[in-house]
């Protein structure tokens, strides 16, 4: 029987007549090259489909490493008790070996052992792996089936994780028990799949998810006759193997693998191949059963963000402003645990102090008041000023609160009390605005004779969205700032390039940036599972979600590096004001308070950069109107 | 001088016998000591602890380590007292920053350090006053974290990411 056409090299491999060796029949469904038996291995007595070669090679590798790790009793148990039907089916044999060597690693493994692969059907190579359903004409599924084969077990998992995470409440039929998928597969698998399809529909999950189930349901129906057991085997070992790899190859290796998976997933999204991307997300989640240190945490945040992007589960309020109690709590912990915000505040304060030297009436405009943590230090420093404190007026801009509280006034009152206790004349005004470009100069009520300082900590990058008419809010805002004629404008921004036009570039850059940030967080001397650390990480996670999962006006975390800000501010009519050596000294002193040894402060043409092991993370600069 | 004080104060009966209810005498003695010794003395007995925590003692300690007369102004003293006291200022801010001081064997701090400590102290005071605001709002917040790392792997994420970018492999899962 002549092999089908196929492409040149492949066809050669698929020749079935070599030196008079017994001929293994090809898949009767028409000689598509991917379902033909590999001729060379056939010589050695093994049945392996050409399309499976890479897969089998990988599995062999893993089997080798696992066998090396398994202790003696395990191997001898294999010799005596394992039942291997059709050992000439190499792929199936490997899967069964892997299954035997890792009982109970994943719950599906238990199922696997109880249902050994069925005796070979008379039809050629039932090939339990990849469930191509042999002669039942489902060869067209052979490429997709591995993908789809992944789906049910992890889909269940993912669904429940999704529902737990995002509180989707479409009439939850599960009891929320994370072990439930196991119970499903322990029964007759095909039936299990069907009932899961029903569940999916009752729950009304997104269409993409249920479409997958439909496909698998159909597939199982097609294979029902002889593949009852095999549909389990197709799930079992495939799910197990990543866990094995993690355990054996060490944390760094698995970390690298995670990153590769994340990049591959991002590429799939860039190509708009959402099906592939979502299956990769599930792979990654599977891998994360064995968390691998800090990289695992970073990866978990990124994979959540990717999942949000794929399934479109964005909640708009996660991007607009930081206006609820939860965000405030996260902000507070982020302030406490890492030096970034403190560095920002103290450096900006130093610049303001030096600029307003000798003036008696000062008006500071803060682009985002938050808790006003920057200002007690300024008030205190002004109180200590030789010649007595000046009159300080503070205008704080903040977003509208969802519960209607006037946070600005509350913060203002606290600041006023503090100012009073240090004998500084103080006046506060709050301006409520959801977006900075809504604030017009007349709202700030400038008075004559006062010197103006504008302070923007991590705010300007939110304005970089290019709306369809072509203008950005940033231009308008810089223009109005310029019109105020401020004595000093302090700008602190993240030193990253997260605003590239291509999603993949943004993703790569964000991966670099936030992994460095997580490293620095690890080094801050906190107990490993402390609440403070978790909350600080959640703060960072929000930023990651915004960068990866949101688009258009909702994506507000559009970081740009200092060089680009210099150009923007330069063209808007500002010239740089050098931060003096006092600011540098103060920043270095501040860092000694944080036990992480890796923080570095660098001076860069008059601006200061805080970094972790020479990767800059935050940059602070000051500007004056020309 | 310090060892004498410690020997005498070591016996709590003795300290009670000598000082009785006049803790201020002990304070007068303690104010000549440095911070570490005061800390040691405070562990000896309840009376000693009370004396060692007095603001009077710590005010003197702080004044001694400052080159300028920053802490000697009435205004500043009352300010520090309002914001939480000299003991807190020393323990939480002045002491950790001493390691930065250039003259490590010299016991005085330079002025920048003092200014920074005062600023941080004011932020700390402010934060404590904000506590009431925050706890009121945060009572219903439940922490839902993703995967928490079980082992603390020493490999840094930055290295891992950079390595994997360089290797430029593609995961073969299809």
PDB file of N, CA and C in Angstrom, chain A residues 26 105 132 138 151 248 268 273 432 454 466 553 558 601 618:
ATOM      1  N   UNK A  26      -1.745   1.014   7.386  1.00  0.00           N
ATOM      2  CA  UNK A  26      -1.935   2.429   7.657  1.00  0.00           C
ATOM      3  C   UNK A  26      -3.350   2.692   8.116  1.00  0.00           C
ATOM      4  N   UNK A 105      -0.442  11.430  41.850  1.00  0.00           N
ATOM      5  CA  UNK A 105       0.156  12.768  41.828  1.00  0.00           C
ATOM      6  C   UNK A 105      -0.904  13.785  41.476  1.00  0.00           C
ATOM      7  N   UNK A 132      -7.326   9.792  18.463  1.00  0.00           N
ATOM      8  CA  UNK A 132      -7.774  10.108  17.112  1.00  0.00           C
ATOM      9  C   UNK A 132      -8.807   9.109  16.657  1.00  0.00           C
ATOM     10  N   UNK A 138     -12.279   9.868  12.443  1.00  0.00           N
ATOM     11  CA  UNK A 138     -12.152  11.162  13.099  1.00  0.00           C
ATOM     12  C   UNK A 138     -10.729  11.675  12.971  1.00  0.00           C
ATOM     13  N   UNK A 151      -9.068  19.819  27.451  1.00  0.00           N
ATOM     14  CA  UNK A 151     -10.080  20.781  27.895  1.00  0.00           C
ATOM     15  C   UNK A 151     -10.854  20.380  29.133  1.00  0.00           C
ATOM     16  N   UNK A 248      11.152  17.614  39.186  1.00  0.00           N
ATOM     17  CA  UNK A 248      12.489  17.095  38.939  1.00  0.00           C
ATOM     18  C   UNK A 248      13.482  18.155  38.520  1.00  0.00           C
ATOM     19  N   UNK A 268       0.273  34.057  20.980  1.00  0.00           N
ATOM     20  CA  UNK A 268      -0.991  33.565  20.426  1.00  0.00           C
ATOM     21  C   UNK A 268      -2.045  34.660  20.448  1.00  0.00           C
ATOM     22  N   UNK A 273      -5.124  34.299  18.077  1.00  0.00           N
ATOM     23  CA  UNK A 273      -5.467  32.883  18.131  1.00  0.00           C
ATOM     24  C   UNK A 273      -5.921  32.563  19.549  1.00  0.00           C
ATOM     25  N   UNK A 432     -12.662  67.577  43.369  1.00  0.00           N
ATOM     26  CA  UNK A 432     -13.041  66.222  43.017  1.00  0.00           C
ATOM     27  C   UNK A 432     -13.139  66.106  41.508  1.00  0.00           C
ATOM     28  N   UNK A 454       3.570  72.198  41.587  1.00  0.00           N
ATOM     29  CA  UNK A 454       2.671  71.150  41.098  1.00  0.00           C
ATOM     30  C   UNK A 454       3.337  69.807  41.323  1.00  0.00           C
ATOM     31  N   UNK A 466      -4.537  57.871  23.406  1.00  0.00           N
ATOM     32  CA  UNK A 466      -4.802  58.641  22.191  1.00  0.00           C
ATOM     33  C   UNK A 466      -6.220  58.400  21.733  1.00  0.00           C
ATOM     34  N   UNK A 553      -9.369  53.152  26.330  1.00  0.00           N
ATOM     35  CA  UNK A 553      -9.388  54.122  27.429  1.00  0.00           C
ATOM     36  C   UNK A 553      -9.286  53.473  28.791  1.00  0.00           C
ATOM     37  N   UNK A 558      -0.029  53.372  31.400  1.00  0.00           N
ATOM     38  CA  UNK A 558       0.764  53.494  30.171  1.00  0.00           C
ATOM     39  C   UNK A 558       2.101  54.122  30.517  1.00  0.00           C
ATOM     40  N   UNK A 601      20.167  53.942  44.192  1.00  0.00           N
ATOM     41  CA  UNK A 601      19.716  55.258  43.748  1.00  0.00           C
ATOM     42  C   UNK A 601      20.763  55.797  42.802  1.00  0.00           C
ATOM     43  N   UNK A 618      11.851  53.416  39.217  1.00  0.00           N
ATOM     44  CA  UNK A 618      11.099  54.663  39.393  1.00  0.00           C
ATOM     45  C   UNK A 618      12.042  55.814  39.098  1.00  0.00           C
TER      46      UNK A 618
END
